[in-house]
Structure formats: structure tokens, C-alpha cells
Coordinates of N, CA and C in Angstrom, one line a residue:
G1 N 17.4 10.5 28.2 CA 17.4 11.9 28.1 C 17.0 12.4 26.8
L2 N 17.4 13.6 26.5 CA 17.1 14.3 25.2 C 17.6 13.5 24.0
L3 N 18.8 13.0 24.1 CA 19.4 12.2 23.0 C 18.5 11.0 22.7
N4 N 18.0 10.3 23.7 CA 17.1 9.2 23.4 C 15.8 9.6 22.8
L5 N 15.2 10.7 23.2 CA 14.0 11.3 22.6 C 14.2 11.6 21.1
E6 N 15.4 12.2 20.8 CA 15.7 12.6 19.5 C 15.9 11.3 18.6
S7 N 16.6 10.4 19.2 CA 16.8 9.1 18.5 C 15.5 8.4 18.2
D8 N 14.6 8.4 19.2 CA 13.3 7.7 19.0 C 12.5 8.5 18.0
A9 N 12.5 9.8 18.0 CA 11.8 10.6 17.0 C 12.3 10.3 15.6
V10 N 13.6 10.3 15.4 CA 14.2 10.0 14.1 C 13.8 8.6 13.6
G11 N 13.8 7.7 14.5 CA 13.3 6.3 14.2 C 11.9 6.3 13.7
R12 N 11.0 7.0 14.4 CA 9.6 7.0 14.1 C 9.4 7.7 12.8
I13 N 10.1 8.8 12.6 CA 10.0 9.6 11.3 C 10.4 8.7 10.1
E14 N 11.5 8.0 10.3 CA 12.1 7.2 9.2 C 11.1 6.0 8.9
A15 N 10.5 5.5 10.0 CA 9.5 4.4 9.7 C 8.3 5.0 9.0
L16 N 7.8 6.2 9.3 CA 6.7 6.8 8.6 C 7.1 7.1 7.1
R17 N 8.3 7.5 6.9 CA 8.8 7.8 5.5 C 8.8 6.5 4.7
R18 N 9.3 5.4 5.3 CA 9.3 4.1 4.6 C 7.8 3.7 4.3
S19 N 6.9 3.8 5.3 CA 5.6 3.4 5.1 C 4.9 4.2 4.0
A20 N 5.1 5.5 4.0 CA 4.5 6.4 3.0 C 5.1 6.1 1.6
A21 N 6.4 5.8 1.5 CA 7.0 5.4 0.2 C 6.4 4.1 -0.3
S22 N 6.2 3.2 0.6 CA 5.6 1.9 0.2 C 4.2 2.1 -0.3
E23 N 3.4 2.9 0.4 CA 2.0 3.1 0.0 C 2.0 3.8 -1.3
R24 N 2.9 4.8 -1.5 CA 2.9 5.5 -2.8 C 3.2 4.5 -3.9
A25 N 4.1 3.6 -3.7 CA 4.4 2.6 -4.7 C 3.2 1.7 -5.1
E26 N 2.4 1.4 -4.0 CA 1.2 0.6 -4.2 C 0.2 1.4 -5.0
V27 N 0.0 2.7 -4.7 CA -0.9 3.5 -5.4 C -0.5 3.7 -6.9
D28 N 0.8 3.9 -7.1 CA 1.3 4.0 -8.5 C 1.1 2.8 -9.3
A29 N 1.3 1.6 -8.7 CA 1.0 0.3 -9.3 C -0.5 0.2 -9.7
A30 N -1.3 0.6 -8.8 CA -2.8 0.6 -9.0 C -3.1 1.5 -10.2
L31 N -2.6 2.6 -10.2 CA -2.8 3.5 -11.4 C -2.3 2.9 -12.7
E32 N -1.2 2.2 -12.7 CA -0.7 1.5 -13.9 C -1.7 0.5 -14.3
R33 N -2.3 -0.2 -13.3 CA -3.3 -1.3 -13.6 C -4.6 -0.6 -14.2
V34 N -5.0 0.6 -13.7 CA -6.1 1.3 -14.3 C -5.8 1.6 -15.8
A35 N -4.6 2.1 -16.0 CA -4.2 2.5 -17.4 C -4.2 1.3 -18.3
A36 N -3.8 0.1 -17.8 CA -3.7 -1.1 -18.5 C -5.0 -1.8 -18.7
G37 N -6.0 -1.4 -17.9 CA -7.3 -2.0 -18.0 C -7.4 -3.3 -17.1
T38 N -6.5 -3.5 -16.2 CA -6.5 -4.7 -15.4 C -6.8 -4.4 -13.9
Y39 N -7.1 -3.1 -13.6 CA -7.5 -2.8 -12.2 C -8.7 -3.5 -11.8
G40 N -8.7 -4.1 -10.6 CA -9.9 -4.8 -10.1 C -10.0 -6.2 -10.6
V41 N -8.9 -6.7 -11.2 CA -8.8 -8.1 -11.6 C -7.7 -8.8 -10.8
C42 N -8.1 -9.9 -10.2 CA -7.2 -10.6 -9.3 C -6.0 -11.1 -10.1
V43 N -4.8 -10.9 -9.7 CA -3.6 -11.3 -10.4 C -3.3 -12.8 -10.3
V44 N -4.0 -13.4 -9.3 CA -3.8 -14.9 -9.1 C -4.8 -15.7 -10.0
C45 N -6.1 -15.4 -9.8 CA -7.1 -16.2 -10.4 C -7.8 -15.6 -11.6
G46 N -7.6 -14.3 -11.8 CA -8.2 -13.6 -12.9 C -9.6 -13.1 -12.7
R47 N -10.2 -13.4 -11.6 CA -11.6 -13.0 -11.3 C -11.6 -11.6 -10.8
A48 N -12.8 -11.0 -10.9 CA -13.0 -9.6 -10.4 C -12.8 -9.5 -8.9
I49 N -12.1 -8.5 -8.5 CA -12.0 -8.2 -7.1 C -13.3 -7.5 -6.7
P50 N -14.0 -8.0 -5.6 CA -15.2 -7.3 -5.2 C -15.0 -5.8 -4.9
A51 N -16.0 -5.0 -5.2 CA -16.0 -3.6 -5.0 C -15.7 -3.2 -3.5
A52 N -16.3 -4.0 -2.6 CA -16.1 -3.7 -1.2 C -14.7 -3.9 -0.8
R53 N -14.0 -4.9 -1.4 CA -12.5 -5.0 -1.1 C -11.8 -3.8 -1.7
L54 N -12.1 -3.4 -2.9 CA -11.4 -2.3 -3.5 C -11.7 -1.0 -2.7
E55 N -12.9 -0.9 -2.2 CA -13.2 0.3 -1.4 C -12.3 0.3 -0.1
A56 N -12.2 -0.8 0.5 CA -11.4 -0.9 1.7 C -9.9 -0.8 1.5
R57 N -9.5 -1.4 0.3 CA -8.1 -1.5 0.0 C -7.9 -1.2 -1.5
P58 N -7.9 0.1 -1.9 CA -8.0 0.4 -3.4 C -6.8 -0.1 -4.2
F59 N -5.7 -0.5 -3.6 CA -4.6 -1.0 -4.3 C -4.5 -2.5 -4.2
A60 N -5.5 -3.2 -3.8 CA -5.5 -4.6 -3.7 C -5.3 -5.2 -5.1
T61 N -4.5 -6.3 -5.1 CA -4.2 -7.0 -6.4 C -4.8 -8.4 -6.4
T62 N -5.4 -8.8 -5.3 CA -6.0 -10.1 -5.3 C -7.4 -10.1 -4.7
C63 N -8.2 -11.0 -5.0 CA -9.5 -11.2 -4.4 C -9.3 -11.7 -3.0
V64 N -10.3 -11.8 -2.2 CA -10.2 -12.3 -0.8 C -9.8 -13.7 -0.8
G65 N -10.3 -14.5 -1.7 CA -10.0 -15.9 -1.8 C -8.5 -16.2 -2.0
C66 N -7.9 -15.3 -2.8 CA -6.4 -15.5 -3.1 C -5.5 -14.7 -2.3
A67 N -6.1 -13.9 -1.4 CA -5.2 -13.0 -0.5 C -4.4 -13.8 0.5

């Protein structure tokens, strides 16, 4: 009934909130890497992350090989 619909809606909204907060944290971390001069550098191997990967996933921290 209505109570189930409300409960489902609250669950979906909470999941969206968590997802948005997680993405915001990833964006903030990427901005920190820009400021530090390490944006676009793989944190595992130290090589450049290809531009196509950064276009698809701007907050990527690893190259495809290390992902």
C-alpha cells in the first residue's frame, strides 16, 4: 500500500543521497590532485592516465592497466 510506496521512495532517495555524496568526495579528491599537480597520474604505477579515460571518468586515479 501507500506505506510501502513511501518506504521504497525513502530508500531510493537515501541511495541517491549516498551516491551523490560519494561522487562529490571523488570530485573533491580530483580537485585536490589538480592543486597538487598529480591529476592524471596513476597512483599505482605513476604513468599518465590517458585523456580518453579522464574524459570518461574525470576522477580516475589509475590508468586502465592498473584499474
